[in-house]
C-alpha cells in the first residue's frame, strides 16, 4: 500500500507529488492528459515561443522562488522586460495607459473627474455588515467603495484578464479575499493596504510580487517536476472510481483501455470540480458531491499571432491591453508577448497573444478557428493599428478554462471541507479550492504535501 495517491497532474498535483516524494513518501500521481501540467504548456515553432495557456507566473511569496531554484530552473528564469509594468485599458475604442503615478492619475482619460474624486473618498466611506460583506459581488463592492468609473475601467477589465469572468457574479470574499479583509478589518481598502504593508515590513515578510516566465516558456516547470517524479507519474490515465475500503483508499484508473488499481493511506485530490463529480465514489462521498453546486468553467481561446514589427503602429510598450465589457471590441485582451519576455519572436517580428471567450462571450465557445482569427484581427486593426495578416497563427481552445468563484463556490468548498473532515487521509487542493492563479496552485500543492504529516525543508 502506498502513502498517497494524487489525482491530477496539473501544477498543484505535481507539486504535491514532488514534495511528498522528497519527504520519502511512496506516492503515485495519476494524470488524464498525455502531458503534465494541465494548461501550462509551451512550444517553439517558426522562431516563435508560444504559450498554450498561462503566460506569466506571478510569484506569490519567496517560497515559490526557492522551489524553482531547487528544481534547477534558476538559470531558466526570465524576468519581465521593464516596460511590462505599463498596461493599457481600452477607453472610447483606444488603448489608454493605466496611471502608475499620482500625477498620471490626475490626468488620465480613463476616469472622469467625478471618478477620480470618488477614488479619493474611498477611505471615508462606511463599511457594510460582515454578513452582507461575505455575500457581496466584486462589482457591488467596487461601485460602493470607489465608484462606477473604477469598476468599468479598472476592475471589470482586470477581472476579465485574470478570471475571464464577470465582476457582477464573482463573490469578493472568494475571488479577492485580501480586498474583503481590508474593508472588514480596517474599514477601507486604502487604509487596509497601508496597514498590511506596514505589518509585513515589521514582521520581515515583505515580498515584492513579480511576474516571471522561463526561457523555454512556462511549460518547463511541469515538465521538470514530471521528470523528477519519473515512473511515479502516470500520464494518459483517467481516474474513474475511488472507494473507501476500511482505513484506506482504492483508486481505479484507465490507461489505453486497460484498468489499473492502486491502494493508499492518503488521497490528494487536485482535479477540477467537474472531474471530481464524474468519478464513481463510494456512496457516502458521492451523495454530498451530487447535491453540491457545479462550478462554472467558461471556455477561453488563446490565439498566438505573429507579425512583422512594422505591421503594427502601436509601440507595444507594455504588458498588453485589456478590454472593458462596455467597450466595442470582442477580444478580452491582447498580451504583447514579445515585448514582455525576450526571445518570443524571430528578429524583426512580434508575437501577440489574444484571449477570446470567457463568461463575457459564451457564444464564442464553439466558434471555428478561422472565425476567431477574423474577430481578433478586426479588433487588433482598430486598437493597435494593425495592417495586413499574421505570418504565424496558432489557436488553443480551452473548453473549460478557469473556475468561477461565484456564489456556488462557498457551498462547493464547504462540501469538500466536510468530506475532508469526515474521511481521514482525504484532502482537496488545486484551483477548484485554493485560488485560480498558478502561484496559488503551487502553494496548494505544498499545503497538501504538508498534510501528509512530515516536515518539508526546501
Ligand atoms: C488560457 C488560460 C490562461 C491562464 N493564464 C494564467 C496566467 O497567465 N497566470 C496564472 O497564474 N494563471 C493562469 N491561468 C490559470 C492557471 O493556469 C491554473 O489555474 C493552474 O494551472 C491550475 O492548476 P491546477 O493543478 O490547480 O489545476 P489543473 O491544471 O486544471 O490540473 C488538473 C489536472 O487534472 C487532470 N484531470 C482531469 N480529470 C482527471 C481524471 N479523471 N483523472 C486524472 N486526471 C484528471 C487534468 O488533465 C489536469 O491536468 C490560466 C489558465 C488558462 C486556461
PDB file of N, CA and C and ligand atoms in Angstrom, residues 7-13 30-33 37-40 52-58 237-240 270-272 275 278-279 300 302 355 398 401-402 429-432 435-439 441, ligand 1:
ATOM      1  N   UNK A   7      -4.565  12.605  -7.336  1.00  0.00           N
ATOM      2  CA  UNK A   7      -5.408  12.620  -8.528  1.00  0.00           C
ATOM      3  C   UNK A   7      -5.213  13.952  -9.245  1.00  0.00           C
ATOM      4  N   UNK A   8      -4.687  13.909 -10.464  1.00  0.00           N
ATOM      5  CA  UNK A   8      -4.485  15.135 -11.243  1.00  0.00           C
ATOM      6  C   UNK A   8      -3.030  15.544 -11.266  1.00  0.00           C
ATOM      7  N   UNK A   9      -2.485  15.669 -12.469  1.00  0.00           N
ATOM      8  CA  UNK A   9      -1.090  16.097 -12.633  1.00  0.00           C
ATOM      9  C   UNK A   9      -1.004  17.484 -13.232  1.00  0.00           C
ATOM     10  N   UNK A  10      -1.911  18.391 -12.777  1.00  0.00           N
ATOM     11  CA  UNK A  10      -1.718  19.824 -13.036  1.00  0.00           C
ATOM     12  C   UNK A  10      -0.614  20.288 -12.091  1.00  0.00           C
ATOM     13  N   UNK A  11      -0.358  21.602 -12.068  1.00  0.00           N
ATOM     14  CA  UNK A  11       0.789  22.065 -11.273  1.00  0.00           C
ATOM     15  C   UNK A  11       0.589  21.807  -9.777  1.00  0.00           C
ATOM     16  N   UNK A  12      -0.665  21.800  -9.295  1.00  0.00           N
ATOM     17  CA  UNK A  12      -0.882  21.539  -7.858  1.00  0.00           C
ATOM     18  C   UNK A  12      -0.562  20.085  -7.521  1.00  0.00           C
ATOM     19  N   UNK A  13      -1.067  19.149  -8.327  1.00  0.00           N
ATOM     20  CA  UNK A  13      -0.821  17.731  -8.068  1.00  0.00           C
ATOM     21  C   UNK A  13       0.653  17.379  -8.230  1.00  0.00           C
ATOM     22  N   UNK A  30      -1.692  10.525 -10.756  1.00  0.00           N
ATOM     23  CA  UNK A  30      -2.454   9.992 -11.885  1.00  0.00           C
ATOM     24  C   UNK A  30      -3.019  11.147 -12.705  1.00  0.00           C
ATOM     25  N   UNK A  31      -2.588  11.269 -13.949  1.00  0.00           N
ATOM     26  CA  UNK A  31      -2.983  12.392 -14.802  1.00  0.00           C
ATOM     27  C   UNK A  31      -3.628  11.894 -16.094  1.00  0.00           C
ATOM     28  N   UNK A  32      -4.765  12.484 -16.391  1.00  0.00           N
ATOM     29  CA  UNK A  32      -5.529  12.077 -17.578  1.00  0.00           C
ATOM     30  C   UNK A  32      -4.832  12.471 -18.886  1.00  0.00           C
ATOM     31  N   UNK A  33      -4.239  13.655 -18.902  1.00  0.00           N
ATOM     32  CA  UNK A  33      -3.626  14.172 -20.137  1.00  0.00           C
ATOM     33  C   UNK A  33      -2.363  13.407 -20.521  1.00  0.00           C
ATOM     34  N   UNK A  37       0.824  19.009 -16.343  1.00  0.00           N
ATOM     35  CA  UNK A  37       0.739  20.459 -16.142  1.00  0.00           C
ATOM     36  C   UNK A  37      -0.584  21.097 -16.500  1.00  0.00           C
ATOM     37  N   UNK A  38      -1.584  20.310 -16.924  1.00  0.00           N
ATOM     38  CA  UNK A  38      -2.872  20.913 -17.302  1.00  0.00           C
ATOM     39  C   UNK A  38      -2.657  21.935 -18.406  1.00  0.00           C
ATOM     40  N   UNK A  39      -3.116  23.177 -18.206  1.00  0.00           N
ATOM     41  CA  UNK A  39      -2.993  24.160 -19.286  1.00  0.00           C
ATOM     42  C   UNK A  39      -1.590  24.750 -19.452  1.00  0.00           C
ATOM     43  N   UNK A  40      -0.667  24.399 -18.536  1.00  0.00           N
ATOM     44  CA  UNK A  40       0.668  25.026 -18.592  1.00  0.00           C
ATOM     45  C   UNK A  40       1.518  24.280 -19.609  1.00  0.00           C
ATOM     46  N   UNK A  52       0.459  27.927 -24.619  1.00  0.00           N
ATOM     47  CA  UNK A  52      -0.918  27.496 -24.927  1.00  0.00           C
ATOM     48  C   UNK A  52      -1.903  28.025 -23.885  1.00  0.00           C
ATOM     49  N   UNK A  53      -1.465  28.097 -22.629  1.00  0.00           N
ATOM     50  CA  UNK A  53      -2.349  28.530 -21.540  1.00  0.00           C
ATOM     51  C   UNK A  53      -1.777  29.759 -20.855  1.00  0.00           C
ATOM     52  N   UNK A  54      -1.364  29.618 -19.566  1.00  0.00           N
ATOM     53  CA  UNK A  54      -0.850  30.791 -18.857  1.00  0.00           C
ATOM     54  C   UNK A  54       0.414  31.354 -19.510  1.00  0.00           C
ATOM     55  N   UNK A  55       0.576  32.674 -19.377  1.00  0.00           N
ATOM     56  CA  UNK A  55       1.722  33.368 -19.962  1.00  0.00           C
ATOM     57  C   UNK A  55       2.727  33.830 -18.921  1.00  0.00           C
ATOM     58  N   UNK A  56       2.261  34.058 -17.684  1.00  0.00           N
ATOM     59  CA  UNK A  56       3.156  34.562 -16.645  1.00  0.00           C
ATOM     60  C   UNK A  56       2.819  33.911 -15.318  1.00  0.00           C
ATOM     61  N   UNK A  57       3.856  33.695 -14.530  1.00  0.00           N
ATOM     62  CA  UNK A  57       3.649  33.214 -13.160  1.00  0.00           C
ATOM     63  C   UNK A  57       3.945  34.380 -12.231  1.00  0.00           C
ATOM     64  N   UNK A  58       2.922  34.822 -11.502  1.00  0.00           N
ATOM     65  CA  UNK A  58       3.138  35.876 -10.514  1.00  0.00           C
ATOM     66  C   UNK A  58       3.640  35.192  -9.243  1.00  0.00           C
ATOM     67  N   UNK A 237      -3.813   8.702 -18.028  1.00  0.00           N
ATOM     68  CA  UNK A 237      -4.508   7.794 -17.098  1.00  0.00           C
ATOM     69  C   UNK A 237      -5.667   8.526 -16.429  1.00  0.00           C
ATOM     70  N   UNK A 238      -6.880   8.080 -16.713  1.00  0.00           N
ATOM     71  CA  UNK A 238      -8.055   8.771 -16.169  1.00  0.00           C
ATOM     72  C   UNK A 238      -8.602   8.027 -14.956  1.00  0.00           C
ATOM     73  N   UNK A 239      -8.668   8.741 -13.837  1.00  0.00           N
ATOM     74  CA  UNK A 239      -9.243   8.143 -12.628  1.00  0.00           C
ATOM     75  C   UNK A 239     -10.745   7.987 -12.842  1.00  0.00           C
ATOM     76  N   UNK A 240     -11.262   6.768 -12.648  1.00  0.00           N
ATOM     77  CA  UNK A 240     -12.694   6.546 -12.895  1.00  0.00           C
ATOM     78  C   UNK A 240     -13.459   6.193 -11.625  1.00  0.00           C
ATOM     79  N   UNK A 270      -6.546  16.777  -6.741  1.00  0.00           N
ATOM     80  CA  UNK A 270      -6.172  18.057  -7.379  1.00  0.00           C
ATOM     81  C   UNK A 270      -6.852  18.160  -8.744  1.00  0.00           C
ATOM     82  N   UNK A 271      -8.151  17.974  -8.759  1.00  0.00           N
ATOM     83  CA  UNK A 271      -8.903  17.923 -10.019  1.00  0.00           C
ATOM     84  C   UNK A 271      -9.869  19.099 -10.111  1.00  0.00           C
ATOM     85  N   UNK A 272     -10.278  19.441 -11.350  1.00  0.00           N
ATOM     86  CA  UNK A 272     -11.362  20.425 -11.497  1.00  0.00           C
ATOM     87  C   UNK A 272     -12.644  19.859 -10.901  1.00  0.00           C
ATOM     88  N   UNK A 275     -14.499  17.212 -12.862  1.00  0.00           N
ATOM     89  CA  UNK A 275     -13.825  15.900 -12.883  1.00  0.00           C
ATOM     90  C   UNK A 275     -14.059  15.169 -11.566  1.00  0.00           C
ATOM     91  N   UNK A 278     -17.404  13.588 -11.696  1.00  0.00           N
ATOM     92  CA  UNK A 278     -17.583  12.495 -12.654  1.00  0.00           C
ATOM     93  C   UNK A 278     -17.082  11.139 -12.135  1.00  0.00           C
ATOM     94  N   UNK A 279     -16.197  11.190 -11.154  1.00  0.00           N
ATOM     95  CA  UNK A 279     -15.627   9.932 -10.626  1.00  0.00           C
ATOM     96  C   UNK A 279     -16.708   9.137  -9.867  1.00  0.00           C
ATOM     97  N   UNK A 300     -12.184  29.484 -23.025  1.00  0.00           N
ATOM     98  CA  UNK A 300     -11.284  30.579 -23.435  1.00  0.00           C
ATOM     99  C   UNK A 300     -10.448  30.086 -24.617  1.00  0.00           C
ATOM    100  N   UNK A 302      -7.031  30.907 -26.825  1.00  0.00           N
ATOM    101  CA  UNK A 302      -5.785  31.675 -26.789  1.00  0.00           C
ATOM    102  C   UNK A 302      -5.165  31.648 -28.187  1.00  0.00           C
ATOM    103  N   UNK A 355      -6.776  36.776 -26.152  1.00  0.00           N
ATOM    104  CA  UNK A 355      -7.732  35.906 -25.445  1.00  0.00           C
ATOM    105  C   UNK A 355      -9.156  36.256 -25.878  1.00  0.00           C
ATOM    106  N   UNK A 398      -9.577  26.219 -24.818  1.00  0.00           N
ATOM    107  CA  UNK A 398      -9.782  25.568 -23.521  1.00  0.00           C
ATOM    108  C   UNK A 398     -11.274  25.570 -23.240  1.00  0.00           C
ATOM    109  N   UNK A 401     -11.944  26.545 -19.014  1.00  0.00           N
ATOM    110  CA  UNK A 401     -10.650  27.166 -18.707  1.00  0.00           C
ATOM    111  C   UNK A 401     -10.428  27.425 -17.216  1.00  0.00           C
ATOM    112  N   UNK A 402     -11.250  28.283 -16.629  1.00  0.00           N
ATOM    113  CA  UNK A 402     -10.941  28.784 -15.281  1.00  0.00           C
ATOM    114  C   UNK A 402     -12.201  28.731 -14.411  1.00  0.00           C
ATOM    115  N   UNK A 429      -7.281  19.983  -3.159  1.00  0.00           N
ATOM    116  CA  UNK A 429      -6.480  21.181  -3.446  1.00  0.00           C
ATOM    117  C   UNK A 429      -6.642  21.592  -4.897  1.00  0.00           C
ATOM    118  N   UNK A 430      -5.752  22.477  -5.342  1.00  0.00           N
ATOM    119  CA  UNK A 430      -5.821  22.941  -6.732  1.00  0.00           C
ATOM    120  C   UNK A 430      -6.790  24.098  -6.900  1.00  0.00           C
ATOM    121  N   UNK A 431      -7.012  24.473  -8.154  1.00  0.00           N
ATOM    122  CA  UNK A 431      -7.739  25.727  -8.378  1.00  0.00           C
ATOM    123  C   UNK A 431      -9.253  25.634  -8.210  1.00  0.00           C
ATOM    124  N   UNK A 432      -9.778  24.434  -7.923  1.00  0.00           N
ATOM    125  CA  UNK A 432     -11.203  24.413  -7.596  1.00  0.00           C
ATOM    126  C   UNK A 432     -11.421  24.672  -6.108  1.00  0.00           C
ATOM    127  N   UNK A 435      -7.693  28.957  -5.071  1.00  0.00           N
ATOM    128  CA  UNK A 435      -7.296  30.156  -5.823  1.00  0.00           C
ATOM    129  C   UNK A 435      -6.935  29.770  -7.243  1.00  0.00           C
ATOM    130  N   UNK A 436      -7.120  30.722  -8.183  1.00  0.00           N
ATOM    131  CA  UNK A 436      -7.039  30.340  -9.590  1.00  0.00           C
ATOM    132  C   UNK A 436      -5.701  30.666 -10.257  1.00  0.00           C
ATOM    133  N   UNK A 437      -4.792  31.324  -9.553  1.00  0.00           N
ATOM    134  CA  UNK A 437      -3.508  31.644 -10.197  1.00  0.00           C
ATOM    135  C   UNK A 437      -2.574  30.441 -10.096  1.00  0.00           C
ATOM    136  N   UNK A 438      -1.638  30.347 -11.035  1.00  0.00           N
ATOM    137  CA  UNK A 438      -0.638  29.274 -10.992  1.00  0.00           C
ATOM    138  C   UNK A 438       0.078  29.237  -9.649  1.00  0.00           C
ATOM    139  N   UNK A 439       0.442  30.427  -9.156  1.00  0.00           N
ATOM    140  CA  UNK A 439       1.161  30.515  -7.876  1.00  0.00           C
ATOM    141  C   UNK A 439       0.324  29.922  -6.748  1.00  0.00           C
ATOM    142  N   UNK A 441      -1.900  27.592  -7.040  1.00  0.00           N
ATOM    143  CA  UNK A 441      -1.943  26.131  -7.189  1.00  0.00           C
ATOM    144  C   UNK A 441      -0.640  25.487  -6.707  1.00  0.00           C
TER     145      UNK A 441
HETATM  146  C1  LIG B   1      -5.985  30.013 -21.052  1.00  0.00           C
HETATM  147  C2  LIG B   1      -5.507  30.119 -19.630  1.00  0.00           C
HETATM  148  C3  LIG B   1      -4.664  31.167 -19.272  1.00  0.00           C
HETATM  149  C4  LIG B   1      -4.205  31.286 -17.960  1.00  0.00           C
HETATM  150  N1  LIG B   1      -3.319  32.289 -17.661  1.00  0.00           N
HETATM  151  C5  LIG B   1      -2.762  32.325 -16.443  1.00  0.00           C
HETATM  152  C6  LIG B   1      -1.673  33.209 -16.172  1.00  0.00           C
HETATM  153  O1  LIG B   1      -1.168  33.926 -17.063  1.00  0.00           O
HETATM  154  N2  LIG B   1      -1.158  33.220 -14.912  1.00  0.00           N
HETATM  155  C7  LIG B   1      -1.636  32.394 -13.914  1.00  0.00           C
HETATM  156  O2  LIG B   1      -1.145  32.459 -12.780  1.00  0.00           O
HETATM  157  N3  LIG B   1      -2.633  31.521 -14.155  1.00  0.00           N
HETATM  158  C8  LIG B   1      -3.196  31.448 -15.386  1.00  0.00           C
HETATM  159  N4  LIG B   1      -4.166  30.524 -15.664  1.00  0.00           N
HETATM  160  C9  LIG B   1      -4.670  29.675 -14.555  1.00  0.00           C
HETATM  161  C10 LIG B   1      -3.701  28.552 -14.165  1.00  0.00           C
HETATM  162  O3  LIG B   1      -3.051  28.043 -15.293  1.00  0.00           O
HETATM  163  C11 LIG B   1      -4.448  27.414 -13.486  1.00  0.00           C
HETATM  164  O4  LIG B   1      -5.337  27.891 -12.502  1.00  0.00           O
HETATM  165  C12 LIG B   1      -3.497  26.408 -12.833  1.00  0.00           C
HETATM  166  O5  LIG B   1      -2.556  25.949 -13.770  1.00  0.00           O
HETATM  167  C13 LIG B   1      -4.327  25.281 -12.266  1.00  0.00           C
HETATM  168  O6  LIG B   1      -3.538  24.223 -11.806  1.00  0.00           O
HETATM  169  P1  LIG B   1      -4.230  23.044 -11.000  1.00  0.00           P
HETATM  170  O7  LIG B   1      -3.233  21.988 -10.750  1.00  0.00           O
HETATM  171  O8  LIG B   1      -4.918  23.614  -9.815  1.00  0.00           O
HETATM  172  O9  LIG B   1      -5.402  22.510 -11.949  1.00  0.00           O
HETATM  173  P2  LIG B   1      -5.274  21.872 -13.403  1.00  0.00           P
HETATM  174  O10 LIG B   1      -4.106  22.371 -14.121  1.00  0.00           O
HETATM  175  O11 LIG B   1      -6.624  22.018 -14.011  1.00  0.00           O
HETATM  176  O12 LIG B   1      -4.991  20.335 -13.070  1.00  0.00           O
HETATM  177  C14 LIG B   1      -5.984  19.353 -13.000  1.00  0.00           C
HETATM  178  C15 LIG B   1      -5.486  18.150 -13.783  1.00  0.00           C
HETATM  179  O13 LIG B   1      -6.396  17.063 -13.593  1.00  0.00           O
HETATM  180  C16 LIG B   1      -6.442  16.333 -14.798  1.00  0.00           C
HETATM  181  N5  LIG B   1      -7.651  15.504 -14.771  1.00  0.00           N
HETATM  182  C17 LIG B   1      -8.948  15.849 -15.013  1.00  0.00           C
HETATM  183  N6  LIG B   1      -9.758  14.795 -14.836  1.00  0.00           N
HETATM  184  C18 LIG B   1      -8.964  13.750 -14.463  1.00  0.00           C
HETATM  185  C19 LIG B   1      -9.214  12.392 -14.120  1.00  0.00           C
HETATM  186  N7  LIG B   1     -10.458  11.875 -14.091  1.00  0.00           N
HETATM  187  N8  LIG B   1      -8.160  11.604 -13.814  1.00  0.00           N
HETATM  188  C20 LIG B   1      -6.888  12.072 -13.814  1.00  0.00           C
HETATM  189  N9  LIG B   1      -6.591  13.368 -14.125  1.00  0.00           N
HETATM  190  C21 LIG B   1      -7.627  14.191 -14.425  1.00  0.00           C
HETATM  191  C22 LIG B   1      -6.431  17.400 -15.876  1.00  0.00           C
HETATM  192  O14 LIG B   1      -6.000  16.856 -17.106  1.00  0.00           O
HETATM  193  C23 LIG B   1      -5.444  18.425 -15.299  1.00  0.00           C
HETATM  194  O15 LIG B   1      -4.124  18.215 -15.756  1.00  0.00           O
HETATM  195  C24 LIG B   1      -4.633  30.359 -16.977  1.00  0.00           C
HETATM  196  C25 LIG B   1      -5.477  29.295 -17.320  1.00  0.00           C
HETATM  197  C26 LIG B   1      -5.907  29.166 -18.630  1.00  0.00           C
HETATM  198  C27 LIG B   1      -6.774  28.003 -19.007  1.00  0.00           C
END
